Amino acid sequence: MQHEKILILDFGSQVTQLIARRVREAHVYCEIHPCDVSDDFVRSFGAKGIILSGSHASVYEESTDRAPGAVFELGVPVLGICYGMQTMAQQLGGKVEGGHKREFGYAEVRAHGHTRLLDGIEDLRTPEGHGMLKVWMSHGDKVTELPAGFKLMASTPSCPIAGMADETRRFYAVQFHPEVTHTLQGDKLLRRFVLDICGTQPDWVMKDHIAEAVEAIRAQVGNEEVILGLSGGVDSSVAAALIHRAIGDQLTCVFVDHGLLRLDEGKQVMDMFVGKLHAKVVHVDASEQFLGKLAGVSDPEAKRKIIGREFVEVFQAEAKKLTNAKWLAQGTIYPDVIESGGAKSKKAVTIKSHHNVGGLPETLGLKLLEPLRDLFKDEVRELGVALGLPPEMVYRHPFPGPGLGVRILGEIKRDYADLLRRADAIFIEELRNTRDEKTGKTWYELTSQAFTVFLPVKSVGVMGDGRTYDYVVALRAVQTTDFMTADWAELPYSLLKRVSGRIINEVRGINRVTYDVSSKPPATIEWE
């Protein structure tokens, strides 16, 4: 891959991924690696610049990680963020202490010194003429003494050194987090560092990446055959389209219908991949097997494990029939790799493990092909459109691996799934068909994830002159930029009224519709 690169060293922050996303959004390739990589690794990586992430640790503790010494010897620009600033200060001769007053949340930072990093970047100007930045802070410790050669770049009343710079060596550091959206000029600051100070070329573009990826797949696979588990989700769909572009009929997709898909989803997948892309797809209807194993099971984790186990079993059975297949292709994407790697290195507090990072291959005895493992989700979507997949498929809201199995609370039954499928389809259809007057966008575009949940309770209702005793569903719609936090979407009452009326009138068996107004945290986005 012949791209100029930024190296991001991760000290265990939960938002390190956001740094990489902002750099990629500037069309510059970057990679995240643990902070304890060797000096030789740093030297051989070929970085045009290095970014040091935040952390939950304190730099003055003996067991705390430091940046490899080569970081400050390479002669490339370095940007320290939060803990990254503190370790830069301490390693280069400055001083860091525990703060008497911690800063978590919104802050206004005053810029000093007209450094190249912040020159012309501000949110407001004080009556005294000071440039101010509206930022997000998350720290207890702080730099109390600048290293030799550094000058003050930013400050707050409770953090006198909130930014520092050694412009001769092109070392910059900020105590706040430019990678989060709460720092209004954060994107501009990171672009300034990556594009101007590091001098990188913005050549990381998805439509150009197709040729590189196709060439890499052909070189890796040769004339051998590949099998891929096609779920209908964005990642596996884009992986399938990309691999098919590269090797055509050497790819066989296995599409397992576990009976918990959305309305007409199986038909849509087959129409796209067989009808339009002319790919080889084995369609397995395993709904009886899955629903049989799930009968009587109500615990959410137990349901997930059963669905995962049965998927592996069905997939293995189909893989054995394809005796010429030597490769297993998976839609692993970069956040999966980062989170699983972080869990192994113990730098970050583990968020979740991912079954598609080293899960199936051991049992199948196949070599692993992961053509999307360097891409973030938004890059995967861009790549999908560039490959010719319809935007409505590529930009669909996230759908959980267990499907409707975690949107049916309690025990899963076929009739519950059928009711939920129809109710959910009505909700999504109305979101797609209703535009917001201010933005002109549909409410499907304005929400990050929207779906319907089946509640295993009945309520009394009345239709015509008769009494009903039917099921209840809950509508859920959230808005978020990173899915780590989310606010419930303030959908128009007229839209909610229309959705409720249609579900109750068109889906016999449901007589009550509710709307979930919980944010994350304390709630999660999915109910199970």
Short mmCIF file of C-alpha atoms in Angstrom, two decimals:
data_model
loop_
_atom_site.label_atom_id
_atom_site.label_comp_id
_atom_site.label_asym_id
_atom_site.label_seq_id
_atom_site.Cartn_x
_atom_site.Cartn_y
_atom_site.Cartn_z
CA MET A 1 0.00 0.00 0.00
CA GLN A 2 1.75 3.12 -1.24
CA HIS A 3 0.16 5.80 0.96
CA GLU A 4 1.73 8.31 3.31
CA LYS A 5 0.83 7.27 6.85
CA ILE A 6 0.14 8.65 10.30
CA LEU A 7 0.99 6.40 13.26
CA ILE A 8 -1.38 6.59 16.25
CA LEU A 9 -0.05 5.11 19.48
CA ASP A 10 -2.82 3.98 21.80
CA PHE A 11 -2.36 4.34 25.56
CA GLY A 12 -5.78 2.86 26.32
CA SER A 13 -8.27 5.67 25.71
CA GLN A 14 -11.83 4.65 24.85
CA VAL A 15 -11.87 7.29 22.09
CA THR A 16 -8.63 6.50 20.28
CA GLN A 17 -10.68 5.18 17.36
CA LEU A 18 -12.13 8.65 16.93
CA ILE A 19 -8.65 10.06 16.32
CA ALA A 20 -8.14 7.59 13.50
CA ARG A 21 -11.56 8.33 12.03
CA ARG A 22 -10.84 12.06 11.94
CA VAL A 23 -7.50 11.44 10.22
CA ARG A 24 -9.12 9.11 7.66
CA GLU A 25 -11.85 11.71 7.05
CA ALA A 26 -9.02 14.01 5.95
CA HIS A 27 -8.25 11.27 3.36
CA VAL A 28 -4.98 10.35 5.04
CA TYR A 29 -4.21 6.72 5.87
CA CYS A 30 -3.40 5.94 9.51
CA GLU A 31 -3.07 2.95 11.79
CA ILE A 32 -3.54 2.48 15.53
CA HIS A 33 -0.92 0.43 17.39
CA PRO A 34 -0.30 -0.20 21.11
CA CYS A 35 1.89 2.39 22.81
CA ASP A 36 4.48 -0.21 23.83
CA VAL A 37 5.62 -1.09 20.30
CA SER A 38 9.39 -1.22 19.88
CA ASP A 39 11.62 1.60 18.72
CA ASP A 40 12.42 -0.50 15.63
CA PHE A 41 8.70 -0.71 14.82
CA VAL A 42 8.35 3.07 15.08
CA ARG A 43 11.36 3.63 12.85
CA SER A 44 10.28 1.11 10.22
CA PHE A 45 6.62 2.16 10.10
CA GLY A 46 7.38 5.07 7.77
CA ALA A 47 5.10 7.59 9.50
CA LYS A 48 4.86 11.17 8.27
CA GLY A 49 3.64 12.07 11.76
CA ILE A 50 2.75 10.47 15.10
CA ILE A 51 -0.22 11.04 17.42
CA LEU A 52 -0.16 9.97 21.08
CA SER A 53 -3.62 9.13 22.46
CA GLY A 54 -5.26 9.71 25.83
CA SER A 55 -5.41 7.19 28.67
CA HIS A 56 -7.10 6.48 32.00
CA ALA A 57 -3.65 6.16 33.66
CA SER A 58 -1.33 8.69 35.32
CA VAL A 59 2.12 9.30 33.85
CA TYR A 60 3.86 9.63 37.23
CA GLU A 61 3.01 6.06 38.28
CA GLU A 62 5.97 3.70 37.90
CA SER A 63 3.99 1.09 35.96
CA THR A 64 2.63 3.59 33.47
CA ASP A 65 3.41 3.31 29.76
CA ARG A 66 5.71 5.76 28.02
CA ALA A 67 5.98 6.54 24.33
CA PRO A 68 8.87 4.72 22.61
CA GLY A 69 11.96 6.94 22.59
CA ALA A 70 12.13 6.75 18.79
CA VAL A 71 8.95 8.85 18.61
CA PHE A 72 10.90 11.93 19.63
CA GLU A 73 14.03 11.04 17.64
CA LEU A 74 12.57 10.41 14.18
CA GLY A 75 12.32 14.06 13.19
CA VAL A 76 8.62 13.83 12.27
CA PRO A 77 5.83 15.96 13.81
CA VAL A 78 4.26 14.60 17.00
CA LEU A 79 0.87 15.51 18.49
CA GLY A 80 0.08 14.54 22.09
CA ILE A 81 -3.55 14.44 23.21
CA CYS A 82 -4.50 14.51 26.93
CA TYR A 83 -2.33 11.72 28.42
CA GLY A 84 -0.28 11.96 25.22
CA MET A 85 0.56 15.53 26.17
CA GLN A 86 1.46 14.51 29.71
CA THR A 87 3.80 11.71 28.69
CA MET A 88 5.42 13.99 26.10
CA ALA A 89 6.01 16.60 28.80
CA GLN A 90 7.41 14.14 31.34
CA GLN A 91 9.60 12.24 28.87
CA LEU A 92 11.13 15.45 27.52
CA GLY A 93 11.94 16.96 30.90
CA GLY A 94 8.74 18.71 31.98
CA LYS A 95 6.66 18.01 35.06
CA VAL A 96 3.19 16.45 35.54
CA GLU A 97 1.20 16.47 38.78
CA GLY A 98 -2.18 15.32 40.01
CA GLY A 99 -4.65 18.16 39.74
CA HIS A 100 -6.54 19.53 42.72
CA LYS A 101 -9.44 20.32 40.41
CA ARG A 102 -10.39 17.83 37.74
CA GLU A 103 -11.87 18.89 34.40
CA PHE A 104 -14.48 16.65 32.79
CA GLY A 105 -16.72 18.05 30.09
CA TYR A 106 -17.11 21.41 28.38
CA ALA A 107 -14.38 24.01 28.75
CA GLU A 108 -13.25 27.18 27.03
CA VAL A 109 -9.54 27.27 26.23
CA ARG A 110 -7.57 30.41 25.52
CA ALA A 111 -5.02 30.12 22.70
CA HIS A 112 -1.55 31.62 23.18
CA GLY A 113 1.53 32.18 21.09
CA HIS A 114 0.09 32.07 17.57
CA THR A 115 1.46 28.58 16.97
CA ARG A 116 1.13 26.98 13.57
CA LEU A 117 -1.27 24.37 14.97
CA LEU A 118 -3.86 26.86 16.26
CA ASP A 119 -3.21 29.86 14.02
CA GLY A 120 -6.57 31.20 12.86
CA ILE A 121 -8.53 28.44 14.62
CA GLU A 122 -10.96 29.82 17.21
CA ASP A 123 -14.64 29.74 18.21
CA LEU A 124 -14.90 33.21 19.67
CA ARG A 125 -12.85 36.24 20.67
CA THR A 126 -12.95 37.88 24.09
CA PRO A 127 -13.31 41.66 24.54
CA GLU A 128 -9.55 41.67 25.25
CA GLY A 129 -8.93 40.08 21.84
CA HIS A 130 -8.04 36.58 23.04
CA GLY A 131 -8.95 33.69 20.73
CA MET A 132 -11.02 31.03 22.52
CA LEU A 133 -11.79 27.41 21.71
CA LYS A 134 -14.84 25.47 22.92
CA VAL A 135 -13.44 22.05 23.81
CA TRP A 136 -14.02 18.80 25.69
CA MET A 137 -11.77 18.06 28.67
CA SER A 138 -11.36 14.74 30.46
CA HIS A 139 -8.41 14.79 32.86
CA GLY A 140 -7.36 14.87 36.49
CA ASP A 141 -3.59 15.27 36.08
CA LYS A 142 -1.94 18.22 34.36
CA VAL A 143 1.38 19.52 33.09
CA THR A 144 2.81 21.99 35.64
CA GLU A 145 6.21 22.67 34.07
CA LEU A 146 7.05 22.92 30.37
CA PRO A 147 9.94 20.87 28.94
CA ALA A 148 12.92 22.80 27.56
CA GLY A 149 12.22 24.30 24.15
CA PHE A 150 8.44 24.35 24.59
CA LYS A 151 6.18 27.39 24.83
CA LEU A 152 2.65 27.81 26.14
CA MET A 153 -0.01 27.21 23.48
CA ALA A 154 -3.30 27.14 25.42
CA SER A 155 -4.69 27.54 28.94
CA THR A 156 -7.82 27.44 31.08
CA PRO A 157 -8.26 28.98 34.56
CA SER A 158 -7.91 25.55 36.21
CA CYS A 159 -5.30 24.21 33.78
CA PRO A 160 -2.67 26.91 33.10
CA ILE A 161 -0.86 24.64 30.62
CA ALA A 162 -3.64 23.23 28.41
CA GLY A 163 -1.45 23.16 25.31
CA MET A 164 2.25 23.39 24.52
CA ALA A 165 4.45 23.50 21.43
CA ASP A 166 8.07 23.13 20.38
CA GLU A 167 7.79 24.45 16.85
CA THR A 168 11.45 23.83 16.04
CA ARG A 169 10.94 20.07 16.45
CA ARG A 170 7.26 20.26 15.38
CA PHE A 171 6.05 18.79 18.69
CA TYR A 172 2.56 19.89 19.72
CA ALA A 173 0.31 18.80 22.56
CA VAL A 174 -3.17 19.66 23.87
CA GLN A 175 -4.82 18.68 27.14
CA PHE A 176 -8.29 18.62 25.55
CA HIS A 177 -9.70 16.07 23.09
CA PRO A 178 -9.87 17.36 19.49
CA GLU A 179 -11.14 13.98 18.25
CA VAL A 180 -14.59 14.27 19.90
CA THR A 181 -17.38 16.28 18.31
CA HIS A 182 -17.79 18.35 21.49
CA THR A 183 -14.53 20.12 20.57
CA LEU A 184 -16.01 22.29 17.85
CA GLN A 185 -12.77 23.04 15.98
CA GLY A 186 -11.23 19.63 16.67
CA ASP A 187 -11.57 18.41 13.11
CA LYS A 188 -9.89 21.56 11.81
CA LEU A 189 -7.07 21.19 14.36
CA LEU A 190 -6.37 17.57 13.38
CA ARG A 191 -6.47 18.42 9.67
CA ARG A 192 -4.01 21.24 10.31
CA PHE A 193 -1.63 18.81 12.00
CA VAL A 194 -1.98 15.96 9.51
CA LEU A 195 -2.15 17.87 6.22
CA ASP A 196 -0.17 21.05 6.86
CA ILE A 197 2.33 20.30 9.61
CA CYS A 198 2.99 16.66 8.61
CA GLY A 199 2.66 17.50 4.92
CA THR A 200 0.73 14.37 3.96
CA GLN A 201 -1.09 13.95 0.67
CA PRO A 202 -4.89 13.37 1.00
CA ASP A 203 -4.82 10.30 -1.25
CA TRP A 204 -6.80 7.80 0.86
CA VAL A 205 -10.00 7.70 -1.26
CA MET A 206 -12.36 4.71 -1.46
CA LYS A 207 -13.08 4.78 -5.19
CA ASP A 208 -9.33 4.62 -5.79
CA HIS A 209 -8.92 1.95 -3.10
CA ILE A 210 -10.93 -0.61 -5.14
CA ALA A 211 -8.09 -1.23 -7.59
CA GLU A 212 -5.58 -1.65 -4.73
CA ALA A 213 -7.88 -4.01 -2.85
CA VAL A 214 -8.70 -6.09 -5.93
CA GLU A 215 -5.00 -6.47 -6.72
CA ALA A 216 -4.26 -7.48 -3.12
CA ILE A 217 -7.07 -10.10 -3.07
CA ARG A 218 -5.88 -11.63 -6.35
CA ALA A 219 -2.31 -11.79 -5.11
CA GLN A 220 -3.39 -13.38 -1.82
CA VAL A 221 -5.87 -15.92 -3.19
CA GLY A 222 -4.34 -16.83 -6.53
CA ASN A 223 -6.52 -19.42 -8.27
CA GLU A 224 -7.92 -20.91 -5.06
CA GLU A 225 -11.59 -20.76 -4.02
CA VAL A 226 -13.15 -18.63 -1.28
CA ILE A 227 -16.23 -19.13 0.90
CA LEU A 228 -18.00 -16.22 2.63
CA GLY A 229 -20.83 -16.11 5.15
CA LEU A 230 -23.23 -13.53 3.74
CA SER A 231 -25.49 -12.05 6.42
CA GLY A 232 -27.10 -9.29 4.39
CA GLY A 233 -25.44 -6.71 6.63
CA VAL A 234 -23.27 -3.91 5.29
CA ASP A 235 -19.85 -5.42 6.09
CA SER A 236 -20.38 -8.88 4.64
CA SER A 237 -22.23 -7.44 1.62
CA VAL A 238 -19.40 -5.04 0.75
CA ALA A 239 -16.79 -7.76 1.35
CA ALA A 240 -18.71 -10.08 -0.98
CA ALA A 241 -19.02 -7.43 -3.70
CA LEU A 242 -15.31 -6.55 -3.46
CA ILE A 243 -14.10 -10.16 -3.52
CA HIS A 244 -16.46 -10.99 -6.39
CA ARG A 245 -15.04 -8.02 -8.31
CA ALA A 246 -11.58 -9.51 -7.76
CA ILE A 247 -12.05 -13.24 -8.38
CA GLY A 248 -15.58 -13.77 -9.75
CA ASP A 249 -16.74 -17.40 -9.58
CA GLN A 250 -13.88 -18.39 -7.28
CA LEU A 251 -16.15 -16.96 -4.54
CA THR A 252 -19.12 -18.84 -3.10
CA CYS A 253 -21.35 -17.02 -0.61
CA VAL A 254 -23.39 -18.90 1.98
CA PHE A 255 -26.50 -17.02 3.08
CA VAL A 256 -28.01 -18.53 6.23
CA ASP A 257 -31.61 -17.56 6.98
CA HIS A 258 -32.06 -18.13 10.70
CA GLY A 259 -35.70 -17.04 10.67
CA LEU A 260 -34.89 -13.77 12.42
CA LEU A 261 -34.28 -11.51 9.41
CA ARG A 262 -36.22 -8.37 8.52
CA LEU A 263 -39.21 -8.46 6.16
CA ASP A 264 -38.24 -9.76 2.69
CA GLU A 265 -34.54 -9.50 3.57
CA GLY A 266 -33.68 -12.91 2.15
CA LYS A 267 -35.26 -12.06 -1.19
CA GLN A 268 -33.47 -8.70 -1.32
CA VAL A 269 -30.07 -10.33 -0.70
CA MET A 270 -30.63 -12.96 -3.40
CA ASP A 271 -31.92 -10.39 -5.89
CA MET A 272 -28.83 -8.23 -5.39
CA PHE A 273 -26.06 -10.82 -5.30
CA VAL A 274 -27.48 -13.42 -7.69
CA GLY A 275 -29.70 -11.25 -9.86
CA LYS A 276 -27.50 -8.17 -10.26
CA LEU A 277 -23.92 -9.16 -9.34
CA HIS A 278 -24.29 -12.74 -10.68
CA ALA A 279 -22.43 -14.14 -7.71
CA LYS A 280 -22.68 -17.77 -6.56
CA VAL A 281 -24.86 -17.84 -3.44
CA VAL A 282 -25.98 -20.91 -1.49
CA HIS A 283 -29.24 -19.96 0.29
CA VAL A 284 -29.84 -22.09 3.40
CA ASP A 285 -33.22 -21.88 5.13
CA ALA A 286 -32.29 -22.98 8.65
CA SER A 287 -35.16 -21.20 10.41
CA GLU A 288 -36.65 -24.43 11.80
CA GLN A 289 -33.30 -25.44 13.28
CA PHE A 290 -32.66 -22.05 14.90
CA LEU A 291 -36.17 -21.52 16.25
CA GLY A 292 -36.25 -25.08 17.55
CA LYS A 293 -33.06 -24.58 19.55
CA LEU A 294 -34.36 -21.24 20.87
CA ALA A 295 -37.67 -22.61 22.12
CA GLY A 296 -38.18 -21.89 25.81
CA VAL A 297 -35.00 -19.75 26.08
CA SER A 298 -35.53 -16.21 27.39
CA ASP A 299 -32.11 -15.09 28.71
CA PRO A 300 -30.55 -12.59 26.25
CA GLU A 301 -26.99 -13.95 26.49
CA ALA A 302 -28.20 -17.53 26.15
CA LYS A 303 -30.12 -16.58 23.01
CA ARG A 304 -27.04 -14.89 21.52
CA LYS A 305 -24.87 -17.94 22.21
CA ILE A 306 -27.38 -20.33 20.68
CA ILE A 307 -27.76 -18.24 17.54
CA GLY A 308 -23.96 -17.91 17.20
CA ARG A 309 -23.38 -21.62 17.79
CA GLU A 310 -26.06 -22.70 15.33
CA PHE A 311 -24.74 -20.31 12.69
CA VAL A 312 -21.28 -21.89 12.97
CA GLU A 313 -22.81 -25.37 12.74
CA VAL A 314 -24.85 -24.57 9.62
CA PHE A 315 -21.96 -22.72 8.01
CA GLN A 316 -19.54 -25.58 8.71
CA ALA A 317 -21.94 -28.08 7.16
CA GLU A 318 -22.13 -26.01 3.98
CA ALA A 319 -18.37 -25.39 3.93
CA LYS A 320 -17.69 -29.15 3.98
CA LYS A 321 -19.69 -29.49 0.76
CA LEU A 322 -17.39 -26.97 -0.94
CA THR A 323 -14.31 -29.17 -0.98
CA ASN A 324 -12.26 -26.82 -3.16
CA ALA A 325 -12.58 -23.83 -0.84
CA LYS A 326 -9.24 -22.90 0.76
CA TRP A 327 -10.15 -19.44 2.11
CA LEU A 328 -12.77 -18.15 4.52
CA ALA A 329 -13.69 -14.51 3.82
CA GLN A 330 -15.13 -12.35 6.60
CA GLY A 331 -16.39 -8.79 6.86
CA THR A 332 -14.06 -7.89 9.74
CA ILE A 333 -13.57 -4.12 9.87
CA TYR A 334 -10.97 -1.98 11.61
CA PRO A 335 -12.89 -1.24 14.85
CA ASP A 336 -13.23 -5.03 15.37
CA VAL A 337 -9.47 -5.40 15.03
CA ILE A 338 -8.71 -2.44 17.31
CA GLU A 339 -11.10 -3.49 20.08
CA SER A 340 -9.99 -7.13 20.05
CA GLY A 341 -6.33 -6.06 19.99
CA GLY A 342 -6.93 -3.64 22.84
CA ALA A 343 -8.53 -6.40 24.86
CA LYS A 344 -5.50 -8.66 24.29
CA SER A 345 -2.96 -5.96 25.15
CA LYS A 346 -5.04 -4.86 28.15
CA LYS A 347 -4.31 -1.21 27.30
CA ALA A 348 -8.00 -0.39 27.13
CA VAL A 349 -10.89 -1.47 29.30
CA THR A 350 -12.49 -4.25 27.24
CA ILE A 351 -15.71 -3.13 25.56
CA LYS A 352 -16.61 -6.36 23.74
CA SER A 353 -14.98 -9.25 21.91
CA HIS A 354 -15.77 -9.95 18.27
CA HIS A 355 -16.51 -13.43 16.97
CA ASN A 356 -15.27 -12.53 13.49
CA VAL A 357 -11.73 -11.69 14.63
CA GLY A 358 -10.19 -15.15 14.63
CA GLY A 359 -13.38 -17.10 15.46
CA LEU A 360 -14.39 -19.46 12.68
CA PRO A 361 -11.07 -20.26 11.00
CA GLU A 362 -9.74 -22.67 13.65
CA THR A 363 -12.74 -24.97 13.31
CA LEU A 364 -12.85 -24.86 9.51
CA GLY A 365 -9.18 -25.26 8.73
CA LEU A 366 -9.35 -22.48 6.13
CA LYS A 367 -7.04 -19.55 5.50
CA LEU A 368 -8.53 -16.19 6.42
CA LEU A 369 -9.34 -13.42 3.94
CA GLU A 370 -10.42 -10.08 5.48
CA PRO A 371 -10.36 -7.40 2.75
CA LEU A 372 -12.07 -4.74 4.93
CA ARG A 373 -9.95 -5.10 8.07
CA ASP A 374 -8.23 -1.72 7.52
CA LEU A 375 -11.48 0.22 7.03
CA PHE A 376 -13.88 2.05 9.34
CA LYS A 377 -17.62 1.63 8.85
CA ASP A 378 -18.06 4.92 6.99
CA GLU A 379 -15.25 3.90 4.63
CA VAL A 380 -16.90 0.51 4.09
CA ARG A 381 -20.11 2.30 3.10
CA GLU A 382 -18.24 4.57 0.66
CA LEU A 383 -16.55 1.53 -0.83
CA GLY A 384 -19.90 -0.27 -1.21
CA VAL A 385 -21.40 2.58 -3.21
CA ALA A 386 -18.25 2.77 -5.36
CA LEU A 387 -18.65 -0.97 -6.03
CA GLY A 388 -22.20 -0.42 -7.29
CA LEU A 389 -24.23 -1.59 -4.31
CA PRO A 390 -27.44 0.44 -3.86
CA PRO A 391 -27.13 3.25 -1.29
CA GLU A 392 -30.29 2.07 0.48
CA MET A 393 -28.52 -1.23 1.22
CA VAL A 394 -25.13 0.28 2.07
CA TYR A 395 -26.50 3.05 4.31
CA ARG A 396 -28.96 0.90 6.20
CA HIS A 397 -29.00 1.26 9.94
CA PRO A 398 -26.98 -1.29 11.95
CA PHE A 399 -28.68 -4.65 12.46
CA PRO A 400 -27.51 -7.01 15.23
CA GLY A 401 -25.91 -10.33 14.31
CA PRO A 402 -28.62 -12.32 16.17
CA GLY A 403 -31.20 -10.36 14.13
CA LEU A 404 -34.67 -10.04 15.60
CA GLY A 405 -33.62 -12.53 18.27
CA VAL A 406 -32.52 -9.64 20.51
CA ARG A 407 -35.49 -7.47 19.56
CA ILE A 408 -38.00 -10.04 20.78
CA LEU A 409 -37.83 -9.81 24.56
CA GLY A 410 -37.92 -13.12 26.33
CA GLU A 411 -38.69 -16.35 24.47
CA ILE A 412 -38.58 -16.29 20.67
CA LYS A 413 -41.53 -17.73 18.77
CA ARG A 414 -42.15 -17.73 15.03
CA ASP A 415 -45.42 -15.81 15.32
CA TYR A 416 -43.67 -13.17 17.46
CA ALA A 417 -41.02 -12.77 14.74
CA ASP A 418 -43.69 -12.49 12.04
CA LEU A 419 -45.56 -9.77 13.94
CA LEU A 420 -42.35 -7.87 14.66
CA ARG A 421 -41.16 -8.07 11.03
CA ARG A 422 -44.32 -6.44 9.74
CA ALA A 423 -44.46 -3.76 12.45
CA ASP A 424 -40.79 -2.90 11.95
CA ALA A 425 -41.21 -2.64 8.17
CA ILE A 426 -44.01 -0.09 8.65
CA PHE A 427 -41.88 2.00 11.03
CA ILE A 428 -38.89 2.03 8.67
CA GLU A 429 -41.08 2.79 5.64
CA GLU A 430 -42.61 5.82 7.35
CA LEU A 431 -39.17 7.07 8.47
CA ARG A 432 -37.95 6.83 4.87
CA ASN A 433 -41.04 8.58 3.52
CA THR A 434 -41.18 11.48 6.01
CA ARG A 435 -38.92 14.51 5.56
CA ASP A 436 -37.90 17.01 8.18
CA GLU A 437 -39.03 20.51 7.15
CA LYS A 438 -35.84 22.22 8.36
CA THR A 439 -33.19 19.96 6.80
CA GLY A 440 -35.09 18.39 3.93
CA LYS A 441 -33.69 15.00 4.96
CA THR A 442 -35.80 11.95 5.68
CA TRP A 443 -36.15 10.91 9.29
CA TYR A 444 -34.41 7.64 8.38
CA GLU A 445 -31.36 9.70 7.41
CA LEU A 446 -31.65 11.84 10.53
CA THR A 447 -31.65 8.83 12.87
CA SER A 448 -28.60 6.63 13.38
CA GLN A 449 -30.55 3.52 14.31
CA ALA A 450 -34.28 2.87 14.37
CA PHE A 451 -36.21 -0.34 14.96
CA THR A 452 -39.18 -1.97 16.66
CA VAL A 453 -39.06 -4.17 19.77
CA PHE A 454 -41.58 -6.92 20.53
CA LEU A 455 -42.72 -7.00 24.17
CA PRO A 456 -44.00 -10.35 25.47
CA VAL A 457 -46.97 -8.78 27.22
CA LYS A 458 -50.58 -8.25 26.23
CA SER A 459 -52.78 -5.25 26.84
CA VAL A 460 -56.49 -4.61 26.59
CA GLY A 461 -57.70 -2.61 23.64
CA VAL A 462 -60.87 -1.92 21.71
CA MET A 463 -61.49 -2.19 17.98
CA GLY A 464 -64.90 -1.34 16.66
CA ASP A 465 -67.31 -2.55 19.32
CA GLY A 466 -65.10 -5.41 20.44
CA ARG A 467 -62.50 -5.93 23.12
CA THR A 468 -58.99 -6.97 22.12
CA TYR A 469 -56.22 -8.49 24.17
CA ASP A 470 -53.12 -8.27 22.02
CA TYR A 471 -49.38 -7.65 22.04
CA VAL A 472 -47.38 -4.45 22.57
CA VAL A 473 -44.42 -3.14 20.56
CA ALA A 474 -42.00 -0.33 21.33
CA LEU A 475 -40.48 1.95 18.71
CA ARG A 476 -36.82 2.92 19.22
CA ALA A 477 -34.96 5.66 17.31
CA VAL A 478 -31.66 7.22 18.37
CA GLN A 479 -29.21 9.83 17.12
CA THR A 480 -25.48 9.43 17.68
CA THR A 481 -22.12 10.04 16.03
CA ASP A 482 -20.13 7.23 17.63
CA PHE A 483 -22.72 4.81 19.16
CA MET A 484 -20.87 5.10 22.49
CA THR A 485 -23.50 7.59 23.62
CA ALA A 486 -26.88 8.21 22.01
CA ASP A 487 -29.93 10.45 22.43
CA TRP A 488 -33.44 9.33 21.65
CA ALA A 489 -34.69 11.00 18.48
CA GLU A 490 -37.40 13.62 18.90
CA LEU A 491 -39.57 12.32 16.08
CA PRO A 492 -42.56 14.47 15.07
CA TYR A 493 -45.78 13.54 16.80
CA SER A 494 -47.49 13.34 13.42
CA LEU A 495 -44.98 10.68 12.31
CA LEU A 496 -45.39 8.66 15.50
CA LYS A 497 -49.16 8.91 15.20
CA ARG A 498 -49.07 7.65 11.61
CA VAL A 499 -46.77 4.74 12.47
CA SER A 500 -48.87 3.73 15.46
CA GLY A 501 -52.10 3.88 13.46
CA ARG A 502 -50.70 1.78 10.64
CA ILE A 503 -49.21 -0.89 12.90
CA ILE A 504 -52.38 -1.32 14.93
CA ASN A 505 -54.59 -1.39 11.83
CA GLU A 506 -52.37 -3.46 9.56
CA VAL A 507 -50.72 -5.94 11.94
CA ARG A 508 -53.41 -8.08 13.51
CA GLY A 509 -52.19 -9.18 16.93
CA ILE A 510 -50.76 -5.82 18.04
CA ASN A 511 -53.02 -3.26 19.71
CA ARG A 512 -50.58 -0.93 21.48
CA VAL A 513 -47.50 1.00 20.31
CA THR A 514 -45.09 2.78 22.67
CA TYR A 515 -42.03 5.01 22.03
CA ASP A 516 -38.76 4.54 23.94
CA VAL A 517 -37.44 7.88 25.25
CA SER A 518 -34.31 6.52 26.99
CA SER A 519 -30.83 7.77 26.12
CA LYS A 520 -27.54 5.86 26.24
CA PRO A 521 -26.35 5.86 28.96
CA PRO A 522 -28.07 4.79 31.15
CA ALA A 523 -29.96 2.62 28.65
CA THR A 524 -28.32 0.78 25.75
CA ILE A 525 -29.46 1.24 22.15
CA GLU A 526 -30.70 -2.33 21.74
CA TRP A 527 -33.01 -3.64 24.45
CA GLU A 528 -31.12 -6.93 24.82
#
